[in-house]
Coordinates of N, CA and C in Angstrom, one line a residue:
M1 N 59.0 -3.6 115.0 CA 60.3 -3.0 114.8 C 60.9 -3.4 113.5
G2 N 60.5 -4.5 112.9 CA 60.9 -4.8 111.6 C 60.7 -3.8 110.5
L3 N 59.5 -3.2 110.5 CA 59.1 -2.2 109.6 C 59.9 -1.0 109.7
L4 N 60.1 -0.6 111.0 CA 60.9 0.6 111.3 C 62.4 0.4 110.7
T5 N 62.9 -0.7 110.9 CA 64.2 -1.0 110.4 C 64.3 -1.0 108.8
Q6 N 63.3 -1.5 108.2 CA 63.2 -1.5 106.8 C 63.1 -0.1 106.2
L7 N 62.3 0.8 106.9 CA 62.2 2.1 106.5 C 63.5 2.9 106.7
A8 N 64.1 2.7 107.8 CA 65.4 3.3 108.1 C 66.5 2.9 106.9
L9 N 66.5 1.7 106.6 CA 67.5 1.2 105.6 C 67.1 1.7 104.3
G10 N 65.8 1.9 104.0 CA 65.4 2.4 102.7 C 65.8 3.9 102.6
Y11 N 65.6 4.6 103.7 CA 66.0 6.0 103.7 C 67.5 6.1 103.6
H12 N 68.2 5.3 104.2 CA 69.7 5.4 104.2 C 70.1 5.1 102.7
T13 N 69.5 4.1 102.2 CA 69.9 3.8 100.7 C 69.6 4.9 99.8
K14 N 68.4 5.5 99.9 CA 68.0 6.5 99.0 C 68.7 7.9 99.2
I15 N 68.9 8.3 100.4 CA 69.5 9.6 100.6 C 71.0 9.5 100.9
I16 N 71.4 8.8 101.9 CA 72.8 8.9 102.4 C 73.7 8.3 101.3
T17 N 73.4 7.2 100.7 CA 74.4 6.6 99.7 C 74.3 7.2 98.3
S18 N 73.3 8.0 98.0 CA 73.1 8.7 96.7 C 73.9 10.1 96.8
R19 N 74.8 10.3 96.0 CA 75.5 11.7 96.0 C 74.6 12.7 95.6
E20 N 73.7 12.5 94.6 CA 72.8 13.5 94.1 C 71.8 13.9 95.2
N21 N 71.2 12.9 95.8 CA 70.3 13.2 97.0 C 71.0 13.8 98.1
M22 N 72.2 13.4 98.5 CA 72.9 14.0 99.6 C 73.2 15.4 99.3
S23 N 73.5 15.8 98.1 CA 73.8 17.2 97.8 C 72.5 18.0 98.1
L24 N 71.4 17.5 97.7 CA 70.2 18.2 98.0 C 69.9 18.3 99.5
F25 N 70.3 17.3 100.2 CA 70.1 17.3 101.7 C 71.0 18.3 102.4
I26 N 72.2 18.5 101.9 CA 73.1 19.4 102.6 C 73.2 20.8 102.0
Q27 N 72.4 21.1 101.0 CA 72.3 22.4 100.3 C 71.9 23.5 101.2
P28 N 70.9 23.3 102.1 CA 70.6 24.4 103.0 C 71.8 24.8 104.0
L29 N 72.6 23.8 104.4 CA 73.7 24.0 105.2 C 74.7 24.9 104.4
L30 N 75.0 24.5 103.2 CA 76.0 25.2 102.4 C 75.5 26.6 102.1
E31 N 74.3 26.9 101.9 CA 73.8 28.2 101.7 C 74.0 29.2 102.8
R32 N 74.1 28.6 104.0 CA 74.2 29.4 105.2 C 75.7 29.7 105.5
L33 N 76.6 29.1 104.8 CA 78.1 29.4 105.1 C 78.6 30.5 104.2
N34 N 79.2 31.5 105.0 CA 79.9 32.5 104.3 C 81.2 32.1 103.8
D35 N 82.0 32.9 103.1 CA 83.2 32.5 102.5 C 84.2 32.1 103.6
T36 N 84.3 32.8 104.7 CA 85.2 32.5 105.8 C 84.9 31.1 106.4
R37 N 83.7 30.8 106.6 CA 83.3 29.5 107.2 C 83.6 28.4 106.2
R38 N 83.4 28.6 104.9 CA 83.7 27.6 103.9 C 85.3 27.4 103.9
K39 N 86.0 28.4 104.0 CA 87.5 28.3 103.9 C 88.0 27.5 105.2
V40 N 87.4 27.8 106.4 CA 87.8 27.1 107.6 C 87.3 25.7 107.5
L41 N 86.1 25.4 107.1 CA 85.7 23.9 107.0 C 86.5 23.2 105.9
K42 N 86.8 23.8 104.8 CA 87.5 23.1 103.8 C 89.0 22.8 104.3
H43 N 89.6 23.7 105.0 CA 90.9 23.5 105.7 C 90.8 22.4 106.7
L44 N 89.7 22.4 107.5 CA 89.6 21.4 108.5 C 89.5 20.0 107.9
V45 N 88.6 19.8 107.0 CA 88.4 18.5 106.3 C 89.6 18.0 105.4
S46 N 90.5 18.9 105.1 CA 91.7 18.6 104.3 C 92.6 17.9 105.2
G47 N 92.5 18.0 106.6 CA 93.4 17.3 107.5 C 94.6 18.1 107.9
H48 N 94.7 19.4 107.5 CA 95.9 20.1 107.7 C 95.7 20.8 109.1
P49 N 96.8 21.0 109.9 CA 96.6 21.7 111.2 C 96.1 23.1 111.0
M50 N 95.4 23.6 112.0 CA 94.8 24.9 112.0 C 95.9 26.0 111.9
K51 N 97.1 25.7 112.4 CA 98.2 26.7 112.4 C 98.7 27.0 110.9
T52 N 98.3 26.2 110.0 CA 98.7 26.5 108.6 C 97.6 27.2 107.8
I53 N 96.5 27.5 108.5 CA 95.5 28.2 107.7 C 95.8 29.6 107.2
P54 N 96.7 30.4 107.9 CA 97.1 31.6 107.3 C 97.8 31.5 106.0
D55 N 98.5 30.4 105.8 CA 99.2 30.2 104.5 C 98.3 29.8 103.4
T56 N 97.3 29.0 103.7 CA 96.4 28.5 102.6 C 95.2 29.5 102.3
S57 N 94.8 30.1 103.4 CA 93.5 30.9 103.2 C 93.6 32.3 103.5
G58 N 94.6 32.7 104.1 CA 94.8 34.1 104.5 C 94.0 34.5 105.7
I59 N 93.5 33.6 106.5 CA 92.8 33.8 107.7 C 93.7 33.5 108.8
S60 N 93.7 34.4 109.9 CA 94.5 34.2 111.0 C 94.1 32.9 111.8
Q61 N 95.0 32.2 112.4 CA 94.7 31.0 113.1 C 93.7 31.3 114.2
R62 N 93.8 32.3 114.9 CA 93.0 32.7 116.0 C 91.6 32.9 115.6
Y63 N 91.4 33.7 114.5 CA 90.1 34.0 113.9 C 89.4 32.7 113.4
A64 N 90.2 31.9 112.8 CA 89.7 30.6 112.2 C 89.3 29.7 113.4
E65 N 90.0 29.6 114.5 CA 89.6 28.9 115.6 C 88.2 29.4 116.2
K66 N 88.0 30.7 116.2 CA 86.8 31.3 116.7 C 85.6 30.9 115.7
V67 N 85.9 30.9 114.5 CA 84.8 30.6 113.5 C 84.5 29.1 113.7
L68 N 85.5 28.3 113.9 CA 85.3 26.8 114.1 C 84.4 26.6 115.4
I69 N 84.7 27.3 116.4 CA 83.9 27.2 117.7 C 82.5 27.6 117.3
D70 N 82.2 28.6 116.6 CA 80.8 29.1 116.3 C 80.1 28.0 115.5
V71 N 80.8 27.4 114.6 CA 80.2 26.3 113.8 C 79.9 25.1 114.6
R72 N 80.9 24.7 115.5 CA 80.6 23.6 116.4 C 79.4 23.9 117.3
K73 N 79.2 25.1 117.7 CA 78.0 25.4 118.6 C 76.8 25.3 117.8
E74 N 76.8 25.7 116.5 CA 75.6 25.5 115.7 C 75.2 24.1 115.4
F75 N 76.2 23.1 115.5 CA 75.9 21.7 115.4 C 75.6 21.1 116.7
G76 N 75.3 21.9 117.7 CA 75.0 21.3 119.0 C 76.1 21.2 120.0
N77 N 77.1 22.1 119.9 CA 78.2 22.1 120.8 C 79.0 20.9 120.8
I78 N 79.2 20.4 119.6 CA 79.9 19.1 119.4 C 81.5 19.4 119.3
S79 N 82.2 18.3 119.5 CA 83.6 18.5 119.4 C 84.1 18.6 118.0
T80 N 85.3 19.0 117.9 CA 85.9 19.2 116.5 C 86.0 17.8 115.8
N81 N 86.4 16.7 116.5 CA 86.4 15.4 115.9 C 85.0 15.0 115.5
E82 N 84.0 15.3 116.2 CA 82.6 14.9 115.8 C 82.2 15.7 114.6
L83 N 82.6 17.0 114.5 CA 82.3 17.8 113.4 C 82.9 17.2 112.1
I84 N 84.2 16.9 112.2 CA 85.0 16.3 111.1 C 84.3 15.0 110.6
Y85 N 83.9 14.2 111.6 CA 83.2 12.9 111.2 C 81.9 13.2 110.4
I86 N 81.1 14.2 110.9 CA 79.8 14.4 110.3 C 80.1 15.0 108.8
L87 N 81.0 15.9 108.8 CA 81.3 16.6 107.5 C 81.9 15.5 106.5
G88 N 82.6 14.5 107.0 CA 83.1 13.4 106.2 C 82.0 12.5 105.7
M89 N 81.1 12.2 106.5 CA 79.9 11.4 106.2 C 79.1 11.9 105.1
V90 N 79.0 13.2 105.0 CA 78.2 13.9 104.0 C 79.0 14.3 102.8
H91 N 80.3 14.0 102.8 CA 81.2 14.3 101.7 C 81.2 15.8 101.4
I92 N 81.3 16.6 102.5 CA 81.2 18.1 102.3 C 82.3 18.6 101.4
H93 N 83.5 17.9 101.5 CA 84.7 18.4 100.8 C 84.4 18.4 99.3
E94 N 83.4 17.7 98.8 CA 83.1 17.8 97.3 C 82.2 19.0 97.0
H95 N 81.7 19.6 98.0 CA 80.8 20.7 97.8 C 81.3 22.2 98.2
L96 N 82.5 22.2 98.8 CA 83.0 23.4 99.3 C 83.9 24.1 98.2

């Protein structure tokens, strides 16, 4: 088990903590996002409530919520809070 722990820590140090390597890791995700999904995710990680998205992005709240549901399903039907956590861990706001 010691070797497995060392390998996991090495991976984490190399990929997760390096911004350059992390951007390569999340690039396939970003390529699959259309403009609407990018706007919704950017709004979500900014911390603003979804009801203000029409003012900032020109997308209706109802449509943005449907887009968010689709994204959550693609991530394994996770909650919005789990999605925000994951997106925060990979610093997605720097790439949107």
